Amino acid sequence: MDAPVAEADVIFVDFPIWWYVAPHIINSFLTAHDFSGKTIVLFATSGGSDFGRTQDELEDSVYGTTHLMEGQILNGKQGKEELVEYVNSLAL
Ligand SMILES: Cc1cc2nc3c(=O)[nH]c(=O)nc-3n(C[C@H](O)[C@H](O)[C@H](O)COP(=O)(O)O)c2cc1C
């Protein structure tokens, strides 16, 4: 079984870009849990937009000791190997 959030040091959060940022349910998810000291990597799909202000708009939903970082926009076909290579390149 996958480790519960409390046991994870790094969490990958993926969502569609809505109106240039993450849907509000992502803010709600982040405020509903204590991610202090953890790293959250953002992934998204979109109709063409980049992350823009997405990360900034999520910062108020986490404690200051949570490290939020942009991952990738995953539009188009993404091979598992490319994704694994990318995640490994983050050296988390
Ligand atoms: C309410 C709404 C707002 C959206 N706003 C944007 C946007 O600002 N920029 C963008 O590139 N795509 C936007 N999209 C497109 C979605 O990001 C896109 O459909 C989604 O990432 C694709 O994932 P899906 O195939 O699971 O729907 C929006 C879609 C919806 C429904």
XYZ file of N, CA and C and ligand atoms in Angstrom:
307
model
N 0.841 -1.195 0.000
C 0.000 0.000 0.000
C 0.879 1.251 0.000
N 0.430 2.296 -0.680
C 1.198 3.541 -0.710
C 1.282 4.154 0.682
N 2.399 4.857 0.931
C 2.576 5.497 2.235
C 1.583 6.645 2.378
N 0.991 6.811 3.551
C 0.110 7.963 3.760
C 0.920 9.259 3.688
N 0.234 10.361 3.406
C 0.903 11.667 3.248
C 1.826 11.963 4.427
N 1.395 11.643 5.621
C 2.182 11.968 6.811
C 3.566 11.347 6.775
N 3.713 10.217 6.105
C 5.010 9.530 6.060
C 5.877 9.977 4.899
N 5.311 10.711 3.959
C 6.056 11.092 2.751
C 6.796 12.407 2.964
N 8.034 12.484 2.459
C 8.795 13.738 2.516
C 8.565 14.566 1.263
N 8.241 13.876 0.170
C 8.020 14.551 -1.110
C 6.646 14.129 -1.631
N 5.850 15.111 -2.020
C 4.495 14.827 -2.516
C 4.352 15.460 -3.900
N 3.850 14.698 -4.837
C 3.615 15.198 -6.199
C 2.127 15.483 -6.339
N 1.804 16.712 -6.699
C 0.398 17.109 -6.837
C 0.155 17.523 -8.284
N -0.795 16.866 -8.909
C -1.083 17.117 -10.324
C -2.518 17.607 -10.480
N -2.712 18.565 -11.368
C -4.058 19.152 -11.521
C -4.136 19.812 -12.886
N -5.358 20.097 -13.363
C -5.501 20.885 -14.592
C -5.377 22.376 -14.263
N -4.779 23.146 -15.132
C -4.771 24.608 -14.955
C -6.166 25.129 -15.280
N -6.727 25.859 -14.345
C -8.033 26.500 -14.544
C -7.852 27.994 -14.342
N -8.243 28.756 -15.305
C -8.119 30.219 -15.226
C -6.707 30.586 -14.793
N -5.744 29.961 -15.427
C -4.310 30.272 -15.299
C -3.677 29.829 -13.987
N -4.431 29.218 -13.097
C -3.863 28.749 -11.822
C -4.435 27.371 -11.485
N -4.098 26.851 -10.302
C -4.667 25.574 -9.869
C -6.131 25.757 -9.464
N -6.978 24.753 -9.681
C -8.361 24.842 -9.200
C -8.366 25.007 -7.670
N -9.361 25.697 -7.133
C -9.393 25.992 -5.689
C -9.382 24.747 -4.815
N -9.812 23.635 -5.377
C -9.804 22.407 -4.575
C -8.367 22.027 -4.191
N -7.392 22.466 -4.977
C -5.988 22.188 -4.643
C -5.581 23.031 -3.427
N -6.017 24.300 -3.383
C -5.768 25.118 -2.182
C -6.405 24.450 -0.966
N -7.629 23.944 -1.141
C -8.339 23.296 -0.028
C -7.586 22.051 0.429
N -7.084 21.277 -0.513
C -6.316 20.071 -0.177
C -5.078 20.445 0.629
N -4.390 21.508 0.197
C -3.143 21.889 0.884
C -3.416 22.423 2.286
N -4.522 23.152 2.466
C -4.821 23.685 3.805
C -5.370 22.602 4.731
N -5.859 21.517 4.156
C -6.474 20.454 4.966
C -5.451 19.538 5.630
N -4.192 19.647 5.227
C -3.151 18.768 5.767
C -1.954 19.601 6.204
N -1.140 19.032 7.076
C 0.068 19.718 7.528
C 1.260 19.201 6.725
N 1.724 20.024 5.810
C 2.853 19.632 4.958
C 4.163 20.277 5.427
N 4.221 20.722 6.686
C 5.433 21.368 7.196
C 6.652 20.498 6.951
N 7.717 21.104 6.458
C 8.975 20.395 6.270
C 8.996 19.474 5.062
N 7.914 19.438 4.326
C 7.861 18.543 3.158
C 8.052 19.337 1.870
N 8.381 18.624 0.808
C 8.488 19.236 -0.519
C 7.281 18.816 -1.338
N 6.630 19.789 -1.947
C 5.501 19.498 -2.826
C 5.871 19.925 -4.233
N 5.861 18.963 -5.159
C 6.201 19.256 -6.561
C 4.901 19.345 -7.350
N 4.740 20.462 -8.044
C 3.501 20.695 -8.791
C 3.622 20.209 -10.233
N 2.638 19.450 -10.665
C 2.517 19.048 -12.068
C 1.134 19.476 -12.533
N 1.008 19.763 -13.816
C -0.303 20.193 -14.307
C -0.477 19.825 -15.770
N -1.733 19.764 -16.174
C -2.076 19.740 -17.592
C -2.744 21.071 -17.885
N -2.759 21.464 -19.142
C -3.404 22.734 -19.487
C -3.793 22.722 -20.956
N -4.522 23.735 -21.338
C -4.871 23.901 -22.746
C -3.798 24.686 -23.480
N -2.711 24.991 -22.801
C -1.627 25.749 -23.438
C -0.917 26.685 -22.480
N -1.584 27.054 -21.368
C -0.959 27.938 -20.388
C 0.207 27.248 -19.708
N 1.174 28.067 -19.251
C 2.256 27.567 -18.405
C 1.807 27.741 -16.944
N 2.713 27.506 -15.985
C 2.323 27.631 -14.582
C 1.926 29.063 -14.201
N 2.549 30.043 -14.838
C 2.209 31.426 -14.503
C 2.333 31.680 -13.014
N 1.254 32.181 -12.397
C 1.262 32.507 -10.960
C 0.765 31.347 -10.089
N 0.685 30.165 -10.679
C 0.116 29.016 -9.962
C 0.773 28.797 -8.597
N 2.106 28.754 -8.583
C 2.793 28.491 -7.314
C 2.520 29.599 -6.296
N 2.617 30.851 -6.744
C 2.362 31.988 -5.840
C 0.975 31.887 -5.214
N -0.005 31.491 -6.025
C -1.384 31.426 -5.544
C -1.595 30.290 -4.547
N -0.656 29.339 -4.499
C -0.779 28.215 -3.562
C 0.024 28.438 -2.286
N 0.968 29.399 -2.313
C 1.874 29.573 -1.168
C 1.122 29.863 0.129
N 0.035 30.627 0.051
C -0.723 30.976 1.264
C -1.471 29.779 1.844
N -1.518 28.686 1.115
C -2.257 27.507 1.573
C -1.358 26.517 2.313
N -0.059 26.826 2.390
C 0.854 25.920 3.101
C 1.651 26.711 4.140
N 2.183 26.007 5.136
C 3.033 26.656 6.125
C 4.344 27.080 5.458
N 4.999 28.081 6.046
C 6.235 28.618 5.476
C 7.341 27.595 5.319
N 7.306 26.540 6.129
C 8.371 25.538 6.056
C 8.092 24.470 4.998
N 7.017 24.643 4.259
C 6.730 23.711 3.167
C 7.393 24.232 1.901
N 8.138 23.368 1.234
C 8.816 23.777 0.007
C 7.964 23.419 -1.206
N 7.316 24.435 -1.760
C 6.522 24.235 -2.979
C 7.434 24.469 -4.169
N 7.389 23.606 -5.170
C 8.193 23.863 -6.370
C 7.461 23.440 -7.640
N 7.722 24.158 -8.716
C 7.135 23.802 -10.008
C 7.799 22.554 -10.549
N 6.977 21.637 -11.043
C 7.496 20.489 -11.769
C 7.334 20.772 -13.247
N 6.471 20.023 -13.896
C 6.300 20.178 -15.339
C 4.834 20.293 -15.726
N 4.603 20.961 -16.843
C 3.304 20.898 -17.505
C 3.348 19.617 -18.348
N 2.390 18.734 -18.126
C 2.437 17.397 -18.742
C 1.493 17.267 -19.936
N 1.484 18.255 -20.807
C 0.615 18.144 -21.973
C 1.190 17.165 -22.988
N 0.324 16.486 -23.712
C 0.781 15.531 -24.702
C 1.154 14.220 -24.055
N 1.630 13.306 -24.870
C 1.986 11.986 -24.339
C 3.302 12.079 -23.587
N 3.308 11.547 -22.396
C 4.513 11.569 -21.573
C 4.842 10.138 -21.241
N 6.005 9.679 -21.671
C 6.407 8.318 -21.368
C 6.792 8.188 -19.903
N 6.555 7.002 -19.342
C 6.893 6.765 -17.943
C 8.388 6.989 -17.706
N 9.210 6.508 -18.665
C 10.662 6.631 -18.485
C 11.111 8.091 -18.448
N 10.512 8.907 -19.350
C 10.864 10.344 -19.357
C 10.501 10.979 -18.027
N 9.344 10.592 -17.520
C 8.868 11.169 -16.263
C 9.778 10.762 -15.102
N 10.144 9.487 -15.072
C 11.031 8.996 -14.012
C 12.376 9.713 -14.095
N 12.881 9.871 -15.331
C 14.162 10.558 -15.533
C 14.074 12.003 -15.024
N 12.949 12.655 -15.352
C 12.758 14.043 -14.914
C 12.731 14.126 -13.386
N 11.935 13.265 -12.778
C 11.816 13.296 -11.304
C 13.171 13.021 -10.661
N 13.926 12.067 -11.213
C 15.248 11.776 -10.673
C 16.186 12.977 -10.827
N 16.000 13.739 -11.917
C 16.872 14.885 -12.156
C 16.640 15.991 -11.119
N 15.499 15.943 -10.447
C 15.210 16.935 -9.413
C 16.047 16.698 -8.163
N 16.630 15.495 -8.052
C 17.488 15.140 -6.915
C 16.837 15.494 -5.584
N 15.620 15.057 -5.397
C 14.866 15.383 -4.180
C 15.296 14.512 -2.999
C -12.961 25.920 -16.017
C -11.759 25.664 -16.873
C -10.763 26.635 -16.948
C -9.620 26.410 -17.732
N -8.643 27.369 -17.767
C -7.526 27.147 -18.518
C -6.481 28.129 -18.569
O -6.529 29.182 -17.951
N -5.397 27.853 -19.338
C -5.278 26.695 -20.050
O -4.281 26.502 -20.725
N -6.263 25.736 -20.003
C -7.364 25.940 -19.260
N -8.335 24.970 -19.199
C -8.110 23.694 -19.900
C -7.659 22.626 -18.937
O -6.453 22.968 -18.268
C -7.453 21.320 -19.709
O -8.682 20.934 -20.260
C -6.989 20.216 -18.802
O -5.722 20.500 -18.270
C -6.878 18.910 -19.587
O -7.056 17.881 -18.693
P -8.317 16.922 -18.860
O -8.093 16.227 -20.174
O -8.239 16.045 -17.670
O -9.515 17.841 -18.878
C -9.473 25.199 -18.443
C -10.493 24.223 -18.357
C -11.620 24.454 -17.596
C -12.703 23.404 -17.537
